[in-house]
CSV table of C-alpha atoms and ligand atoms in Angstrom, one decimal:
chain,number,residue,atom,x,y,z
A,1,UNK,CA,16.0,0.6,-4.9
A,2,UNK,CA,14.9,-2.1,-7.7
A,3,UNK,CA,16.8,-5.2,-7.5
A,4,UNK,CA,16.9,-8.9,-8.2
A,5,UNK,CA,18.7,-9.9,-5.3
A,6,UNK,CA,18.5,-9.2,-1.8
A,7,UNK,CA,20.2,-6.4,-0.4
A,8,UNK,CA,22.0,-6.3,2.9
A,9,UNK,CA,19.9,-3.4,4.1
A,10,UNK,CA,16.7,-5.7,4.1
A,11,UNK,CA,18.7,-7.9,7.1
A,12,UNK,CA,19.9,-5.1,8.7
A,13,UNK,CA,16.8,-3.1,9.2
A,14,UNK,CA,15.3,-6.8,9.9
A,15,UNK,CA,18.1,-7.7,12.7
A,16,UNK,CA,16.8,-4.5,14.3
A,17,UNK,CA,12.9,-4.9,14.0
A,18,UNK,CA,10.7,-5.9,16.9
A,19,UNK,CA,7.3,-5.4,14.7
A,20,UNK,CA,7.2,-7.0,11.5
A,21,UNK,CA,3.8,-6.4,9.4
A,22,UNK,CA,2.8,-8.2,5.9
A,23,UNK,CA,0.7,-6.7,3.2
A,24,UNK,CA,-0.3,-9.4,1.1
A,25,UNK,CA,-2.4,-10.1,-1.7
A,26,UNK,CA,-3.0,-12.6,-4.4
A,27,UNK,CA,0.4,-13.2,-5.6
A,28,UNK,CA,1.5,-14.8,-2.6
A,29,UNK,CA,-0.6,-17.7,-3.1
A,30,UNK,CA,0.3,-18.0,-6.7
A,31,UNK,CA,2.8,-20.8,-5.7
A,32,UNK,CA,-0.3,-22.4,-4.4
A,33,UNK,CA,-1.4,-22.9,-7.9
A,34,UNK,CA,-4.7,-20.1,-6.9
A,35,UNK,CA,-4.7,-18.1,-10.0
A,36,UNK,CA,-4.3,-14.2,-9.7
A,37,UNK,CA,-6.8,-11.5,-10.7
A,38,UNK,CA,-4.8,-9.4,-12.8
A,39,UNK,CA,-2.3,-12.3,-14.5
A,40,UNK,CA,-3.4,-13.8,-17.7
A,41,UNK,CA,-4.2,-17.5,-16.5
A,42,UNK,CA,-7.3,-18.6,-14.6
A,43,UNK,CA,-10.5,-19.7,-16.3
A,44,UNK,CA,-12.3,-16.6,-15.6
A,45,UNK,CA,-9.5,-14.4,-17.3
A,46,UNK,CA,-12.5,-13.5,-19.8
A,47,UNK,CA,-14.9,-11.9,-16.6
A,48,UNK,CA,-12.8,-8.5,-15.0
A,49,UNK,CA,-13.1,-9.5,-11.2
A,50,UNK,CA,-14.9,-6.0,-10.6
A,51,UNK,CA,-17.5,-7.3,-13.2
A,52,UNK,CA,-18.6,-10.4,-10.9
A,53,UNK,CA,-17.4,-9.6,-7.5
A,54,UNK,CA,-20.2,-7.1,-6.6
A,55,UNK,CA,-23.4,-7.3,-5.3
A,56,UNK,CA,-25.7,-6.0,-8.5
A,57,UNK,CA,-24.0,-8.6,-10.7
A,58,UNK,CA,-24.9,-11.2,-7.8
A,59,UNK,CA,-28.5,-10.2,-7.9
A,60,UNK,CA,-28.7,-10.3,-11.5
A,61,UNK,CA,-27.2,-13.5,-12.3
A,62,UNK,CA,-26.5,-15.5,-8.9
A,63,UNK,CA,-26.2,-18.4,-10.8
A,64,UNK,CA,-23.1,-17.2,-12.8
A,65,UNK,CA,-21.4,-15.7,-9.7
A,66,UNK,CA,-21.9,-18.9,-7.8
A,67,UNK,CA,-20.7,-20.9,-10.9
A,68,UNK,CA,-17.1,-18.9,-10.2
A,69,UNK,CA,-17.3,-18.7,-6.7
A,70,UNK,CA,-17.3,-22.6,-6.6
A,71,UNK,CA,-14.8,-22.9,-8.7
A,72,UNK,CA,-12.6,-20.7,-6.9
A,73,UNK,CA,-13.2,-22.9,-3.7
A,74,UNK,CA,-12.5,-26.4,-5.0
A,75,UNK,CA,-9.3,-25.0,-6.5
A,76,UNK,CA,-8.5,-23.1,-2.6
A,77,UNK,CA,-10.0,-26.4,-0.7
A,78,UNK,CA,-7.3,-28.5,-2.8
A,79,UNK,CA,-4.4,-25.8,-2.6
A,80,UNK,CA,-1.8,-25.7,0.3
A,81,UNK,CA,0.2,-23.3,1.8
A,82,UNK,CA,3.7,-22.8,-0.5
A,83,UNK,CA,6.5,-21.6,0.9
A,84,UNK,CA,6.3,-17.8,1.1
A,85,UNK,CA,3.4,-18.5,3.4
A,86,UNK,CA,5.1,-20.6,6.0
A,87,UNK,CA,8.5,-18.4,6.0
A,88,UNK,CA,5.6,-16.1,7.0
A,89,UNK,CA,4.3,-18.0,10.0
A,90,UNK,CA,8.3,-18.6,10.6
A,91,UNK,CA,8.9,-15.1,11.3
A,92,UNK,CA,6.6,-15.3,14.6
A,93,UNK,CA,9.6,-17.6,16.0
A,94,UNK,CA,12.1,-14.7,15.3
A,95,UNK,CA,9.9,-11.2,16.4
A,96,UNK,CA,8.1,-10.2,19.2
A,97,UNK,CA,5.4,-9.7,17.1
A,98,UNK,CA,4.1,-10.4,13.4
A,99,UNK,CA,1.4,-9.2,12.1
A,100,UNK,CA,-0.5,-10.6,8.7
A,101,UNK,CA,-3.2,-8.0,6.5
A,102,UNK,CA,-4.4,-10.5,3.7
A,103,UNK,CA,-6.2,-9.5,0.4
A,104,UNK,CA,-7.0,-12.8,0.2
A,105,UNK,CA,-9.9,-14.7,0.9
A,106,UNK,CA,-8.2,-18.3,0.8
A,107,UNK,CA,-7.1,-18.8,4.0
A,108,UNK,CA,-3.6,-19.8,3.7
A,109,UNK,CA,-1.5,-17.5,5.8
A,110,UNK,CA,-4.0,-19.7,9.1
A,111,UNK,CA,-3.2,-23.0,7.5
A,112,UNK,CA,0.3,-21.9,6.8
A,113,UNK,CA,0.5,-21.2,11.0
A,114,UNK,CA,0.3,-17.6,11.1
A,115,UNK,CA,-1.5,-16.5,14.7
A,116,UNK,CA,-2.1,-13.0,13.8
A,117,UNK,CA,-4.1,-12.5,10.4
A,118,UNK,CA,-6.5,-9.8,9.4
A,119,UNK,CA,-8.5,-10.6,6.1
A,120,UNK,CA,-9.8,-7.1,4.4
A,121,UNK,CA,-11.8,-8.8,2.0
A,122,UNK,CA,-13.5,-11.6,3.7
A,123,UNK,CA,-13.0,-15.5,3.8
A,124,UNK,CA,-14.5,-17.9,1.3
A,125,UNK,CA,-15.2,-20.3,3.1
A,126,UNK,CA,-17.6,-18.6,5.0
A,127,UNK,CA,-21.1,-18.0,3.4
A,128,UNK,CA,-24.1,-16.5,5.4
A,129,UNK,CA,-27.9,-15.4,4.0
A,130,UNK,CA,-28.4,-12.1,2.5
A,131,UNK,CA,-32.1,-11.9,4.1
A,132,UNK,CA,-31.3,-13.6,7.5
A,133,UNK,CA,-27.2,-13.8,8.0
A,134,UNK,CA,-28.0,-17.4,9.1
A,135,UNK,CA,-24.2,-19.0,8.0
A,136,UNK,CA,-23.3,-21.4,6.3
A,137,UNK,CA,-20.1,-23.7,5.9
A,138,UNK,CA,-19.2,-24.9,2.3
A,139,UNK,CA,-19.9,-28.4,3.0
A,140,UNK,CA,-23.4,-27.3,3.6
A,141,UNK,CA,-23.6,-25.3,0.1
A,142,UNK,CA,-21.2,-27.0,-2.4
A,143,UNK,CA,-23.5,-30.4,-1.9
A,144,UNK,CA,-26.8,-28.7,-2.8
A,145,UNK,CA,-28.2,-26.1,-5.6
A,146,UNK,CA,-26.4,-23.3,-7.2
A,147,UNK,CA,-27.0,-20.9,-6.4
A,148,UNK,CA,-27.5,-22.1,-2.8
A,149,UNK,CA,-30.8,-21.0,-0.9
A,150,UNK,CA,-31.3,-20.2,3.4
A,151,UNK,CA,-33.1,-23.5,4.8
A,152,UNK,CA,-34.2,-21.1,7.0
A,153,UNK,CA,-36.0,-18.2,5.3
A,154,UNK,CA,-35.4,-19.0,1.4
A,155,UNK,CA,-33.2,-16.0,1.1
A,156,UNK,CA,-30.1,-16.1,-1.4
A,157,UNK,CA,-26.8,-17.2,0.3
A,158,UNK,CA,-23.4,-15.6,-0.5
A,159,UNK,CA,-20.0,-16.1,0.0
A,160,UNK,CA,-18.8,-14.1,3.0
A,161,UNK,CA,-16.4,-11.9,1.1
A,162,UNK,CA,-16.3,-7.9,0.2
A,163,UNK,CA,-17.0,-7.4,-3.1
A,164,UNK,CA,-16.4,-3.8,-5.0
A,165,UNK,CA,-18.5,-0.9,-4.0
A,166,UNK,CA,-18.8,-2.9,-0.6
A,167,UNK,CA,-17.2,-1.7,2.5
A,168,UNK,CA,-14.3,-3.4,4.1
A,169,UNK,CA,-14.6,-4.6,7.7
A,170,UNK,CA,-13.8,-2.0,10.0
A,171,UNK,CA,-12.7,-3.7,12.5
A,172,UNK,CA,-10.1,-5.4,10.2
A,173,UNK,CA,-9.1,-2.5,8.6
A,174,UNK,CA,-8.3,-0.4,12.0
A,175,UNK,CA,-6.5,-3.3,13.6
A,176,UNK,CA,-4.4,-3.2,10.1
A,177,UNK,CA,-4.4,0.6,9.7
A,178,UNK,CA,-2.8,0.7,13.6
A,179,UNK,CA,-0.7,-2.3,12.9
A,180,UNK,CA,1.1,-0.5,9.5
A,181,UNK,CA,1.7,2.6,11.8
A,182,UNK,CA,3.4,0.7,14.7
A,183,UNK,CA,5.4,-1.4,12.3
A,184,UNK,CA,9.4,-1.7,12.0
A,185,UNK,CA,9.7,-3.3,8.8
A,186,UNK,CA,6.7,-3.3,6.3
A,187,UNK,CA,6.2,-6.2,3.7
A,188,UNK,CA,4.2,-5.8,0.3
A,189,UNK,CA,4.0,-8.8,-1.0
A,190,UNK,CA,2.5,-10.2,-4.0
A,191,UNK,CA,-0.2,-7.3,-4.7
A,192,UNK,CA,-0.7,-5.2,-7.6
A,193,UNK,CA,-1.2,-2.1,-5.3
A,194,UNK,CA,-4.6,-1.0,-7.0
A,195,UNK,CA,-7.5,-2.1,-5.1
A,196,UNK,CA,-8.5,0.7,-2.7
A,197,UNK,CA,-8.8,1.1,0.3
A,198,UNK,CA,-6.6,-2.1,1.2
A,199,UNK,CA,-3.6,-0.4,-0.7
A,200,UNK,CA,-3.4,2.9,1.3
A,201,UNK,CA,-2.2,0.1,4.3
A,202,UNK,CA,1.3,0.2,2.6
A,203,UNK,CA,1.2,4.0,2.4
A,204,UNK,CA,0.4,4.2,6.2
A,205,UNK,CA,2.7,2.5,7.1
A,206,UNK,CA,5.1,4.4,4.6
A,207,UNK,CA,4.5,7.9,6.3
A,208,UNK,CA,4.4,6.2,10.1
A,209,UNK,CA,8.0,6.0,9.5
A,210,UNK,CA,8.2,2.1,8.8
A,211,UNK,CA,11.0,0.4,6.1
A,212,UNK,CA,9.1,-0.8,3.4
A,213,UNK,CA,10.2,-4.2,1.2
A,214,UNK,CA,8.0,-5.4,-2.2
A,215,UNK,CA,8.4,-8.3,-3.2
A,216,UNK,CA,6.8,-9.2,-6.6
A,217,UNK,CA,8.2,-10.4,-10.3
A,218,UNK,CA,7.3,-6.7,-11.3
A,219,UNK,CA,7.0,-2.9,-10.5
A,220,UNK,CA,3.7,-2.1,-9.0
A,221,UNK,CA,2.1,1.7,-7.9
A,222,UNK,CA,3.4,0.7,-4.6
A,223,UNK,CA,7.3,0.1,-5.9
A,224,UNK,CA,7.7,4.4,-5.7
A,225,UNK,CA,6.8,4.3,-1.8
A,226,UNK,CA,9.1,0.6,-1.3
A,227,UNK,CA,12.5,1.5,0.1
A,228,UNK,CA,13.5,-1.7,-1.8
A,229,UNK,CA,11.5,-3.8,-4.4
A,230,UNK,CA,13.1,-7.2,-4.8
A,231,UNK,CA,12.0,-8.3,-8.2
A,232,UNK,CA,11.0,-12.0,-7.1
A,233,UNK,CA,8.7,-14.6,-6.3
A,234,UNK,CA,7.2,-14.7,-2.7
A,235,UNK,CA,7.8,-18.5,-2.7
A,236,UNK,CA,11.6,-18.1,-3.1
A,237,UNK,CA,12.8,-14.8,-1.4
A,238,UNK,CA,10.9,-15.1,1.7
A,239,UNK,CA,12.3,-18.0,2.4
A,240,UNK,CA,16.0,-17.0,1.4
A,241,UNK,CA,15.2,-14.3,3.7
A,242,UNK,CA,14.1,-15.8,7.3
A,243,UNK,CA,17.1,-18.6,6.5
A,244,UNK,CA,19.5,-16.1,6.6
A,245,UNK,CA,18.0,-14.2,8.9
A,246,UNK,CA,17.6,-17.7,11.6
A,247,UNK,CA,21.4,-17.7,11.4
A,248,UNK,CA,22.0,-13.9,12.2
A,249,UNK,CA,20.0,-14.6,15.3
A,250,UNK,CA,22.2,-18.0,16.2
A,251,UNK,CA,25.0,-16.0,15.6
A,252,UNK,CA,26.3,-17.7,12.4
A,253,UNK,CA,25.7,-21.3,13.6
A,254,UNK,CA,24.5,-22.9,10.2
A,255,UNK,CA,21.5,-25.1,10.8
B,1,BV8,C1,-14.9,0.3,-1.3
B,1,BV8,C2,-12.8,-10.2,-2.6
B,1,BV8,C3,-16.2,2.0,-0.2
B,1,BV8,C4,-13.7,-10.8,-3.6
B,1,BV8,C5,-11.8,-8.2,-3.7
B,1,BV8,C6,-16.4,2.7,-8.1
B,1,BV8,C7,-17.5,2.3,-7.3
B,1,BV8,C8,-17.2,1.7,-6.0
B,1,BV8,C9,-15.9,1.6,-5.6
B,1,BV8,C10,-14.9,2.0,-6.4
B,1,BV8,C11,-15.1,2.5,-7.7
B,1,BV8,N1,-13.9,2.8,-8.3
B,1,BV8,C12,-12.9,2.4,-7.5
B,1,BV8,C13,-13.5,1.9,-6.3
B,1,BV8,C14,-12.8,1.4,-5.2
B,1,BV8,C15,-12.7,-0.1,-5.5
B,1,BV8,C16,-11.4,-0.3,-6.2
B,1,BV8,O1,-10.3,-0.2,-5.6
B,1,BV8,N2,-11.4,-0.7,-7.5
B,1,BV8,C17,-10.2,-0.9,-8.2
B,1,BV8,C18,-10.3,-2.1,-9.2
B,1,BV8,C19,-9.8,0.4,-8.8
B,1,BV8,N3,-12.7,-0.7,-4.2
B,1,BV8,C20,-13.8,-1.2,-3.6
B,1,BV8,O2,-14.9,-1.2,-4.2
B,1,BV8,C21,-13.7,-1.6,-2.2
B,1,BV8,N4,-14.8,-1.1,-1.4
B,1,BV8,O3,-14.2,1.1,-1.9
B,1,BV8,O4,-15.9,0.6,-0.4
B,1,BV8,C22,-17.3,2.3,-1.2
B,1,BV8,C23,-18.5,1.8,-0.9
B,1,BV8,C24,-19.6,2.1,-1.7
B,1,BV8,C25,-19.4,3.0,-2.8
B,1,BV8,C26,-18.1,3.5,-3.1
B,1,BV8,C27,-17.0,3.1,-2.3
B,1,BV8,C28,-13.8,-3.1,-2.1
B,1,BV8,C29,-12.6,-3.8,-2.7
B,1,BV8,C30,-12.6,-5.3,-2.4
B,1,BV8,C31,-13.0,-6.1,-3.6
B,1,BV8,N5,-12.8,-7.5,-3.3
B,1,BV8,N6,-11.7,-9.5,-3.3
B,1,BV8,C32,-13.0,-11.9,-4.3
B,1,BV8,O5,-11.8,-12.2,-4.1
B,1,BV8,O6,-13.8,-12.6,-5.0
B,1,BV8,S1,-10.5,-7.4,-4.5
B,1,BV8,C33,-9.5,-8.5,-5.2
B,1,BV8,O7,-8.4,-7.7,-5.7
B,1,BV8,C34,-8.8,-9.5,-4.3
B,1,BV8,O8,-9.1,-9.3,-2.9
B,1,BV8,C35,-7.4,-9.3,-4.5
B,1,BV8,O9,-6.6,-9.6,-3.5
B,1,BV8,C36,-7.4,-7.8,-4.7
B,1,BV8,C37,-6.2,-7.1,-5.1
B,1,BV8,O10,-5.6,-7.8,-6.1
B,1,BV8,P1,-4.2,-8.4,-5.8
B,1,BV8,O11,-4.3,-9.2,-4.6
B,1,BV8,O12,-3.2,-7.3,-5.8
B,1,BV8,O13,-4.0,-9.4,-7.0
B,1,BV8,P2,-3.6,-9.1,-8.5
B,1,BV8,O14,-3.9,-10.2,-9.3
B,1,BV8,O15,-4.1,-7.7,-8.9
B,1,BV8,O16,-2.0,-8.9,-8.4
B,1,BV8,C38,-1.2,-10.0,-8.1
B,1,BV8,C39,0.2,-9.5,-8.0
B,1,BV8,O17,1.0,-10.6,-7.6
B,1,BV8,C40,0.8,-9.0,-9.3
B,1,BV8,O18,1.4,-7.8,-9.1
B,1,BV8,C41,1.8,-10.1,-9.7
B,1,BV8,O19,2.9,-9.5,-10.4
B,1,BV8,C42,2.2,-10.6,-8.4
B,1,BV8,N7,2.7,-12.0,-8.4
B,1,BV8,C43,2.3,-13.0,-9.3
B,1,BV8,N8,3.0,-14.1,-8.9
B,1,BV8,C44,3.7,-13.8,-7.8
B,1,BV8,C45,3.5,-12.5,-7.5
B,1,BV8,N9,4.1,-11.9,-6.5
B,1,BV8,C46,5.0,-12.6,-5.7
B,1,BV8,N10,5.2,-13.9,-6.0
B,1,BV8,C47,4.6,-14.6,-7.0
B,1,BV8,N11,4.9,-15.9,-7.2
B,2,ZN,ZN1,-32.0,-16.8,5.7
């Protein structure tokens, strides 16, 4: 089902959950003013990410990929949370258990006051040395050269994220795979769906026998697995979503 409104399946398949999990990816923090990969705003709309998010690229020109790396952090250091994130980290005061696995390197889901996160592709604002591993905060790299060297052993630092053609933590990714499969009600939210292997998550939990909602302002590959695709923005429906929901589980009393 495709819709622009919120059907009353989603709260009754929610009133019945105990384990909620939440695919997300860039277009949850969207609201947040960080520009999306695949949208047509964003200074770097003229680079493809997969043309400076890998490791060859990063040997051949660190400069360059430092140049948009630190651009990416000063625009994520001054971004907050927005208001899909929070009615996120609100859902952990509804179910027994919530459990976030972010595309996203920025961070927000933590900040927004989500306890149970698992980042696929890294965290910018780590950095560590590709010789030694010594890490390094940002505060440590933004002040100095670009692109920053190990104090240590001279080696190049990088930003502690996966790029493409690298693998994804395992660790992250099981603890998501296992989370999908033991989920009640599955969220995709805010991802175009085409980044591999972080979109076969949705399909898990698909085939483990979990209700699966998209949210996003258009279709994706993932809408033909979604048992509804509210055609919407994270920052509004979420939050239309856990205020009804808050009242289903006071019994109507309107806060
Ligand atoms: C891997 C971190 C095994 C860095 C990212 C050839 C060689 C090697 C690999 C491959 C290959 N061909 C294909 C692959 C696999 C490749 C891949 O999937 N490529 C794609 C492009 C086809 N994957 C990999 O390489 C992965 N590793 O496979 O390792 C391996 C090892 C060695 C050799 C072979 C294989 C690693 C992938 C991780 C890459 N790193 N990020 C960084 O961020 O700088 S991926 C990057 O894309 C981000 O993490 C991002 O999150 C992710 C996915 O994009 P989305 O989050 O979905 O964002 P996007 O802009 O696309 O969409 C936004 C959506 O939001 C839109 O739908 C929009 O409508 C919606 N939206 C907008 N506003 C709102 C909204 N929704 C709701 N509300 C709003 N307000
Ligand atoms: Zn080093």
């Amino acid at each position: 089902m495709i819709t622009e409104t919120i059907p009353q399946i989603v709260y009754d398949k929610l009133s019945t959950a105990r384990v909620i999990a939440a695919f997300t990816g860039a277009g949850i923090s969207a609201e947040s003013n960080i520009p999306t990969f695949r949208g047509d705003e964003g200074i770097w709309t003229k680079f493809k990410p997969e043309e400076l998010a890998n490791f060859d690229a990063f040997m051949k020109n660190p400069k360059l990929v430092w140049e948009w790396y630190s651009a990416r952090k000063k625009i994520i250091h001054e971004a907050q949370p927005n208001p899909g994130h929070r009615a996120l980290a609100e859902l952990e005061n509804i179910f027994d258990e919530v459990i976030i696995v972010t595309q996203n390197i920025d961070n927000l889901h933590r900040r927004a006051g989500s306890t149970c996160v698992h980042e696929l592709h890294g965290n910018i604002e780590r950095n560590y040395c590709i010789k030694c591993s010594k890490t390094y905060t940002d505060d440590a790299i933004l002040s100095g050269e670009i692109p920053p060297k190990c104090e240590k052993c001279g080696g190049l630092v990088r930003p502690d994220v996966v790029w493409f053609g690298e693998f994804l933590p395992q660790d992250e990714f099981t603890a998501s795979e296992e989370a999908a499969q033991r989920s009640d009600v599955f969220f995709s939210l805010g991802t175009s769906g085409i980044v591999y292997p972080a979109a076969s998550i949705p399909q898990i939990a698909k085939y483990s026998g979990a209700f699966v909602i998209e949210i996003n302002p258009e279709t994706t590959p993932l809408t033909e697995i979604a048992d509804v695709t509210i055609l919407g923005k994270t920052g509004s429906v979420l939050p239309e979503i856990v205020h009804r929901l808050r009242s289903i589980k006071t019994g109507g009393k309107q806060d």
